[in-house]
mmCIF file of N, CA and C in Angstrom:
data_model
loop_
_atom_site.group_PDB
_atom_site.id
_atom_site.type_symbol
_atom_site.label_atom_id
_atom_site.label_comp_id
_atom_site.label_asym_id
_atom_site.label_seq_id
_atom_site.Cartn_x
_atom_site.Cartn_y
_atom_site.Cartn_z
ATOM 1 N N UNK F 1 10.677 11.456 7.538
ATOM 2 C CA UNK F 1 10.130 12.123 6.384
ATOM 3 C C UNK F 1 9.039 11.254 5.768
ATOM 4 N N UNK F 2 7.901 11.839 5.509
ATOM 5 C CA UNK F 2 6.795 11.124 4.889
ATOM 6 C C UNK F 2 6.804 11.395 3.400
ATOM 7 N N UNK F 3 6.474 10.349 2.633
ATOM 8 C CA UNK F 3 6.488 10.531 1.189
ATOM 9 C C UNK F 3 5.619 9.505 0.482
ATOM 10 N N UNK F 4 5.375 9.782 -0.791
ATOM 11 C CA UNK F 4 4.665 8.862 -1.668
ATOM 12 C C UNK F 4 5.688 8.300 -2.639
ATOM 13 N N UNK F 5 5.740 6.984 -2.721
ATOM 14 C CA UNK F 5 6.665 6.316 -3.627
ATOM 15 C C UNK F 5 5.832 5.556 -4.654
ATOM 16 N N UNK F 6 6.011 5.883 -5.916
ATOM 17 C CA UNK F 6 5.308 5.178 -6.981
ATOM 18 C C UNK F 6 6.086 3.911 -7.309
ATOM 19 N N UNK F 7 5.545 2.767 -6.900
ATOM 20 C CA UNK F 7 6.202 1.499 -7.215
ATOM 21 C C UNK F 7 6.060 1.187 -8.697
ATOM 22 N N UNK F 8 4.907 1.529 -9.250
ATOM 23 C CA UNK F 8 4.623 1.413 -10.675
ATOM 24 C C UNK F 8 3.390 2.268 -10.949
ATOM 25 N N UNK F 9 2.830 2.222 -12.145
ATOM 26 C CA UNK F 9 1.674 3.058 -12.462
ATOM 27 C C UNK F 9 0.444 2.717 -11.640
ATOM 28 N N UNK F 10 0.380 1.493 -11.147
ATOM 29 C CA UNK F 10 -0.810 1.045 -10.420
ATOM 30 C C UNK F 10 -0.697 1.123 -8.908
ATOM 31 N N UNK F 11 0.510 1.035 -8.363
ATOM 32 C CA UNK F 11 0.688 0.939 -6.915
ATOM 33 C C UNK F 11 1.580 2.057 -6.388
ATOM 34 N N UNK F 12 1.042 2.787 -5.418
ATOM 35 C CA UNK F 12 1.797 3.816 -4.717
ATOM 36 C C UNK F 12 1.933 3.379 -3.271
ATOM 37 N N UNK F 13 3.089 3.688 -2.671
ATOM 38 C CA UNK F 13 3.338 3.339 -1.279
ATOM 39 C C UNK F 13 3.545 4.620 -0.479
ATOM 40 N N UNK F 14 2.810 4.754 0.621
ATOM 41 C CA UNK F 14 3.020 5.865 1.547
ATOM 42 C C UNK F 14 4.011 5.398 2.600
ATOM 43 N N UNK F 15 4.952 6.260 2.952
ATOM 44 C CA UNK F 15 5.923 5.879 3.975
ATOM 45 C C UNK F 15 6.089 7.007 4.983
ATOM 46 N N UNK F 16 6.534 6.624 6.171
ATOM 47 C CA UNK F 16 6.744 7.596 7.237
ATOM 48 C C UNK F 16 5.502 7.772 8.096
ATOM 49 N N UNK F 17 5.351 8.973 8.646
ATOM 50 C CA UNK F 17 4.224 9.271 9.536
ATOM 51 C C UNK F 17 3.039 9.844 8.767
ATOM 52 N N UNK F 18 1.858 9.478 9.219
ATOM 53 C CA UNK F 18 0.622 10.133 8.781
ATOM 54 C C UNK F 18 0.102 10.864 10.008
ATOM 55 N N UNK F 19 0.508 12.115 10.153
ATOM 56 C CA UNK F 19 0.159 12.889 11.337
ATOM 57 C C UNK F 19 -0.179 14.320 10.937
ATOM 58 N N UNK F 20 -0.601 15.089 11.907
ATOM 59 C CA UNK F 20 -0.964 16.479 11.661
ATOM 60 C C UNK F 20 0.164 17.236 10.961
ATOM 61 N N UNK F 21 1.393 16.922 11.302
ATOM 62 C CA UNK F 21 2.547 17.622 10.728
ATOM 63 C C UNK F 21 2.846 17.242 9.283
ATOM 64 N N UNK F 22 2.364 16.084 8.831
ATOM 65 C CA UNK F 22 2.754 15.595 7.503
ATOM 66 C C UNK F 22 1.641 15.530 6.477
ATOM 67 N N UNK F 23 0.390 15.512 6.920
ATOM 68 C CA UNK F 23 -0.697 15.230 5.974
ATOM 69 C C UNK F 23 -0.908 16.327 4.929
ATOM 70 N N UNK F 24 -0.641 17.564 5.254
ATOM 71 C CA UNK F 24 -0.837 18.649 4.285
ATOM 72 C C UNK F 24 0.018 18.465 3.044
ATOM 73 N N UNK F 25 1.290 18.207 3.245
ATOM 74 C CA UNK F 25 2.202 18.006 2.116
ATOM 75 C C UNK F 25 1.863 16.736 1.345
ATOM 76 N N UNK F 26 1.496 15.668 2.067
ATOM 77 C CA UNK F 26 1.130 14.426 1.390
ATOM 78 C C UNK F 26 -0.138 14.597 0.554
ATOM 79 N N UNK F 27 -1.109 15.336 1.072
ATOM 80 C CA UNK F 27 -2.343 15.569 0.324
ATOM 81 C C UNK F 27 -2.051 16.333 -0.961
ATOM 82 N N UNK F 28 -1.242 17.366 -0.871
ATOM 83 C CA UNK F 28 -0.884 18.147 -2.055
ATOM 84 C C UNK F 28 -0.173 17.274 -3.084
ATOM 85 N N UNK F 29 0.797 16.499 -2.634
ATOM 86 C CA UNK F 29 1.550 15.623 -3.532
ATOM 87 C C UNK F 29 0.638 14.588 -4.185
ATOM 88 N N UNK F 30 -0.201 13.941 -3.390
ATOM 89 C CA UNK F 30 -1.103 12.918 -3.904
ATOM 90 C C UNK F 30 -2.051 13.514 -4.940
ATOM 91 N N UNK F 31 -2.633 14.663 -4.638
ATOM 92 C CA UNK F 31 -3.593 15.302 -5.532
ATOM 93 C C UNK F 31 -2.948 15.640 -6.876
ATOM 94 N N UNK F 32 -1.746 16.175 -6.838
ATOM 95 C CA UNK F 32 -1.052 16.529 -8.084
ATOM 96 C C UNK F 32 -0.733 15.292 -8.910
ATOM 97 N N UNK F 33 -0.246 14.252 -8.271
ATOM 98 C CA UNK F 33 0.097 13.020 -8.997
ATOM 99 C C UNK F 33 -1.144 12.313 -9.536
ATOM 100 N N UNK F 34 -2.191 12.240 -8.718
ATOM 101 C CA UNK F 34 -3.401 11.513 -9.110
ATOM 102 C C UNK F 34 -4.137 12.201 -10.245
ATOM 103 N N UNK F 35 -3.944 13.506 -10.406
ATOM 104 C CA UNK F 35 -4.583 14.224 -11.508
ATOM 105 C C UNK F 35 -4.086 13.696 -12.852
ATOM 106 N N UNK F 36 -2.860 13.199 -12.883
ATOM 107 C CA UNK F 36 -2.294 12.664 -14.127
ATOM 108 C C UNK F 36 -2.577 11.180 -14.282
ATOM 109 N N UNK F 37 -2.222 10.396 -13.296
ATOM 110 C CA UNK F 37 -2.438 8.950 -13.337
ATOM 111 C C UNK F 37 -2.744 8.459 -11.932
ATOM 112 N N UNK F 38 -4.015 8.281 -11.597
ATOM 113 C CA UNK F 38 -4.349 7.824 -10.240
ATOM 114 C C UNK F 38 -3.928 6.364 -10.020
ATOM 115 N N UNK F 39 -3.583 6.029 -8.797
ATOM 116 C CA UNK F 39 -3.184 4.648 -8.502
ATOM 117 C C UNK F 39 -4.403 3.737 -8.418
ATOM 118 N N UNK F 40 -4.158 2.443 -8.470
ATOM 119 C CA UNK F 40 -5.209 1.454 -8.219
ATOM 120 C C UNK F 40 -5.064 0.857 -6.827
ATOM 121 N N UNK F 41 -3.829 0.952 -6.283
ATOM 122 C CA UNK F 41 -3.534 0.456 -4.938
ATOM 123 C C UNK F 41 -2.682 1.495 -4.223
ATOM 124 N N UNK F 42 -3.040 1.780 -2.964
ATOM 125 C CA UNK F 42 -2.206 2.615 -2.105
ATOM 126 C C UNK F 42 -1.778 1.729 -0.939
ATOM 127 N N UNK F 43 -0.492 1.424 -0.899
ATOM 128 C CA UNK F 43 0.063 0.516 0.095
ATOM 129 C C UNK F 43 0.565 1.318 1.298
ATOM 130 N N UNK F 44 0.148 0.911 2.487
ATOM 131 C CA UNK F 44 0.508 1.611 3.716
ATOM 132 C C UNK F 44 1.509 0.821 4.558
ATOM 133 N N UNK F 45 2.218 -0.111 3.939
ATOM 134 C CA UNK F 45 3.111 -1.001 4.699
ATOM 135 C C UNK F 45 4.271 -0.271 5.378
ATOM 136 N N UNK F 46 4.638 0.898 4.893
ATOM 137 C CA UNK F 46 5.776 1.616 5.465
ATOM 138 C C UNK F 46 5.377 2.780 6.376
ATOM 139 N N UNK F 47 4.129 2.809 6.817
ATOM 140 C CA UNK F 47 3.688 3.847 7.744
ATOM 141 C C UNK F 47 4.242 3.506 9.128
ATOM 142 N N UNK F 48 4.931 4.465 9.725
ATOM 143 C CA UNK F 48 5.563 4.222 11.019
ATOM 144 C C UNK F 48 4.708 4.675 12.198
ATOM 145 N N UNK F 49 3.862 5.671 11.983
ATOM 146 C CA UNK F 49 2.990 6.192 13.035
ATOM 147 C C UNK F 49 1.845 6.927 12.371
ATOM 148 N N UNK F 50 0.694 6.907 13.043
ATOM 149 C CA UNK F 50 -0.461 7.621 12.509
ATOM 150 C C UNK F 50 -1.304 8.156 13.651
ATOM 151 N N UNK F 51 -2.132 9.133 13.327
ATOM 152 C CA UNK F 51 -3.073 9.674 14.298
ATOM 153 C C UNK F 51 -4.360 10.021 13.548
ATOM 154 N N UNK F 52 -5.243 10.758 14.182
ATOM 155 C CA UNK F 52 -6.533 11.067 13.559
ATOM 156 C C UNK F 52 -6.372 11.906 12.289
ATOM 157 N N UNK F 53 -5.325 12.707 12.198
ATOM 158 C CA UNK F 53 -5.076 13.474 10.969
ATOM 159 C C UNK F 53 -4.732 12.532 9.824
ATOM 160 N N UNK F 54 -4.026 11.446 10.110
ATOM 161 C CA UNK F 54 -3.728 10.443 9.092
ATOM 162 C C UNK F 54 -4.994 9.772 8.608
ATOM 163 N N UNK F 55 -5.892 9.464 9.529
ATOM 164 C CA UNK F 55 -7.177 8.881 9.148
ATOM 165 C C UNK F 55 -7.962 9.857 8.270
ATOM 166 N N UNK F 56 -7.991 11.107 8.654
ATOM 167 C CA UNK F 56 -8.679 12.123 7.848
ATOM 168 C C UNK F 56 -8.068 12.220 6.451
ATOM 169 N N UNK F 57 -6.748 12.106 6.364
ATOM 170 C CA UNK F 57 -6.089 12.131 5.058
ATOM 171 C C UNK F 57 -6.588 10.995 4.180
ATOM 172 N N UNK F 58 -6.628 9.776 4.710
ATOM 173 C CA UNK F 58 -7.056 8.638 3.908
ATOM 174 C C UNK F 58 -8.500 8.778 3.453
ATOM 175 N N UNK F 59 -9.351 9.309 4.311
ATOM 176 C CA UNK F 59 -10.750 9.546 3.922
ATOM 177 C C UNK F 59 -10.816 10.591 2.820
ATOM 178 N N UNK F 60 -10.021 11.636 2.922
ATOM 179 C CA UNK F 60 -9.981 12.683 1.897
ATOM 180 C C UNK F 60 -9.466 12.125 0.565
ATOM 181 N N UNK F 61 -8.433 11.301 0.616
ATOM 182 C CA UNK F 61 -7.911 10.696 -0.614
ATOM 183 C C UNK F 61 -8.977 9.853 -1.284
ATOM 184 N N UNK F 62 -9.706 9.099 -0.503
ATOM 185 C CA UNK F 62 -10.786 8.259 -1.038
ATOM 186 C C UNK F 62 -11.850 9.148 -1.694
ATOM 187 N N UNK F 63 -12.206 10.246 -1.042
ATOM 188 C CA UNK F 63 -13.221 11.147 -1.585
ATOM 189 C C UNK F 63 -12.777 11.838 -2.858
ATOM 190 N N UNK F 64 -11.513 12.210 -2.936
ATOM 191 C CA UNK F 64 -11.009 12.913 -4.119
ATOM 192 C C UNK F 64 -10.903 12.015 -5.341
ATOM 193 N N UNK F 65 -10.834 10.723 -5.138
ATOM 194 C CA UNK F 65 -10.624 9.805 -6.255
ATOM 195 C C UNK F 65 -11.823 8.892 -6.482
ATOM 196 N N UNK F 66 -13.018 9.341 -6.127
ATOM 197 C CA UNK F 66 -14.172 8.458 -6.277
ATOM 198 C C UNK F 66 -14.465 8.109 -7.730
ATOM 199 N N UNK F 67 -13.996 8.917 -8.687
ATOM 200 C CA UNK F 67 -14.161 8.579 -10.100
ATOM 201 C C UNK F 67 -13.101 7.585 -10.577
ATOM 202 N N UNK F 68 -12.047 7.419 -9.812
ATOM 203 C CA UNK F 68 -10.974 6.462 -10.107
ATOM 204 C C UNK F 68 -10.618 5.746 -8.806
ATOM 205 N N UNK F 69 -11.499 4.852 -8.332
ATOM 206 C CA UNK F 69 -11.302 4.252 -7.008
ATOM 207 C C UNK F 69 -10.036 3.402 -6.926
ATOM 208 N N UNK F 70 -9.502 3.327 -5.722
ATOM 209 C CA UNK F 70 -8.325 2.502 -5.450
ATOM 210 C C UNK F 70 -8.569 1.722 -4.174
ATOM 211 N N UNK F 71 -7.676 0.792 -3.907
ATOM 212 C CA UNK F 71 -7.744 -0.042 -2.717
ATOM 213 C C UNK F 71 -6.574 0.289 -1.795
ATOM 214 N N UNK F 72 -6.846 0.430 -0.493
ATOM 215 C CA UNK F 72 -5.773 0.542 0.490
ATOM 216 C C UNK F 72 -5.286 -0.862 0.811
ATOM 217 N N UNK F 73 -3.973 -1.029 0.906
ATOM 218 C CA UNK F 73 -3.386 -2.324 1.251
ATOM 219 C C UNK F 73 -2.483 -2.122 2.460
ATOM 220 N N UNK F 74 -2.425 -3.129 3.330
ATOM 221 C CA UNK F 74 -1.563 -3.120 4.524
ATOM 222 C C UNK F 74 -1.881 -1.942 5.453
ATOM 223 N N UNK F 75 -3.150 -1.780 5.764
ATOM 224 C CA UNK F 75 -3.570 -0.712 6.673
ATOM 225 C C UNK F 75 -3.065 -1.047 8.075
ATOM 226 N N UNK F 76 -2.323 -0.131 8.701
ATOM 227 C CA UNK F 76 -1.806 -0.407 10.048
ATOM 228 C C UNK F 76 -2.940 -0.644 11.060
ATOM 229 N N UNK F 77 -2.672 -1.513 12.029
ATOM 230 C CA UNK F 77 -3.669 -1.845 13.053
ATOM 231 C C UNK F 77 -4.144 -0.596 13.785
ATOM 232 N N UNK F 78 -3.220 0.314 14.076
ATOM 233 C CA UNK F 78 -3.583 1.557 14.769
ATOM 234 C C UNK F 78 -4.596 2.360 13.938
ATOM 235 N N UNK F 79 -4.407 2.387 12.633
ATOM 236 C CA UNK F 79 -5.314 3.114 11.739
ATOM 237 C C UNK F 79 -6.686 2.431 11.709
ATOM 238 N N UNK F 80 -6.695 1.107 11.649
ATOM 239 C CA UNK F 80 -7.970 0.381 11.651
ATOM 240 C C UNK F 80 -8.719 0.589 12.957
ATOM 241 N N UNK F 81 -8.000 0.653 14.068
ATOM 242 C CA UNK F 81 -8.638 0.903 15.361
ATOM 243 C C UNK F 81 -9.284 2.282 15.395
ATOM 244 N N UNK F 82 -8.564 3.288 14.926
ATOM 245 C CA UNK F 82 -9.122 4.642 14.857
ATOM 246 C C UNK F 82 -10.348 4.684 13.957
ATOM 247 N N UNK F 83 -10.249 4.018 12.823
ATOM 248 C CA UNK F 83 -11.359 4.007 11.866
ATOM 249 C C UNK F 83 -12.583 3.302 12.452
ATOM 250 N N UNK F 84 -12.345 2.207 13.155
ATOM 251 C CA UNK F 84 -13.437 1.468 13.766
ATOM 252 C C UNK F 84 -14.129 2.305 14.852
ATOM 253 N N UNK F 85 -13.336 2.943 15.707
ATOM 254 C CA UNK F 85 -13.895 3.801 16.752
ATOM 255 C C UNK F 85 -14.682 4.972 16.178
ATOM 256 N N UNK F 86 -14.266 5.435 14.998
ATOM 257 C CA UNK F 86 -14.917 6.575 14.349
ATOM 258 C C UNK F 86 -16.071 6.158 13.449
ATOM 259 N N UNK F 87 -16.239 4.855 13.266
ATOM 260 C CA UNK F 87 -17.326 4.370 12.425
ATOM 261 C C UNK F 87 -17.078 4.541 10.928
ATOM 262 N N UNK F 88 -15.804 4.623 10.531
ATOM 263 C CA UNK F 88 -15.488 4.827 9.107
ATOM 264 C C UNK F 88 -14.614 3.701 8.549
ATOM 265 N N UNK F 89 -14.565 2.569 9.213
ATOM 266 C CA UNK F 89 -13.707 1.469 8.774
ATOM 267 C C UNK F 89 -14.051 1.019 7.354
ATOM 268 N N UNK F 90 -15.336 1.038 6.993
ATOM 269 C CA UNK F 90 -15.740 0.607 5.654
ATOM 270 C C UNK F 90 -15.130 1.484 4.557
ATOM 271 N N UNK F 91 -14.896 2.752 4.849
ATOM 272 C CA UNK F 91 -14.283 3.641 3.860
ATOM 273 C C UNK F 91 -12.863 3.181 3.542
ATOM 274 N N UNK F 92 -12.151 2.717 4.548
ATOM 275 C CA UNK F 92 -10.774 2.276 4.332
ATOM 276 C C UNK F 92 -10.682 0.889 3.745
ATOM 277 N N UNK F 93 -11.588 0.015 4.118
ATOM 278 C CA UNK F 93 -11.480 -1.384 3.714
ATOM 279 C C UNK F 93 -12.257 -1.713 2.455
ATOM 280 N N UNK F 94 -12.985 -0.765 1.907
ATOM 281 C CA UNK F 94 -13.735 -1.022 0.672
ATOM 282 C C UNK F 94 -12.766 -1.345 -0.455
ATOM 283 N N UNK F 95 -13.127 -2.316 -1.253
ATOM 284 C CA UNK F 95 -12.298 -2.695 -2.400
ATOM 285 C C UNK F 95 -12.679 -1.836 -3.585
ATOM 286 N N UNK F 96 -11.703 -1.468 -4.356
ATOM 287 C CA UNK F 96 -11.968 -0.674 -5.565
ATOM 288 C C UNK F 96 -12.670 -1.547 -6.597
ATOM 289 N N UNK F 97 -13.485 -0.927 -7.390
ATOM 290 C CA UNK F 97 -14.168 -1.657 -8.468
ATOM 291 C C UNK F 97 -13.733 -1.079 -9.801
ATOM 292 N N UNK F 98 -12.691 -1.708 -10.369
ATOM 293 C CA UNK F 98 -12.222 -1.239 -11.658
ATOM 294 C C UNK F 98 -12.568 -2.245 -12.698
#
């Protein structure tokens, strides 16, 4: 099961899979929560598997929160490889400027 866990007001942790089967629900959940209090850090330490849909999700999250930027932490190696091959690694590794 994939989910978003709010560690505190500033840090949210994604857990489980970031795949075609899970990203729709995660996007909806993230969007609803971020409308009230967006995170400053999104931690990916508990991601167990990812694919290109997971990468697309992270890019979409970054785009939706450009007025309240956050930093991704603990990006899985598999995700960084996909991002590098796709030429979008800078989108994931950019530091938030708050």
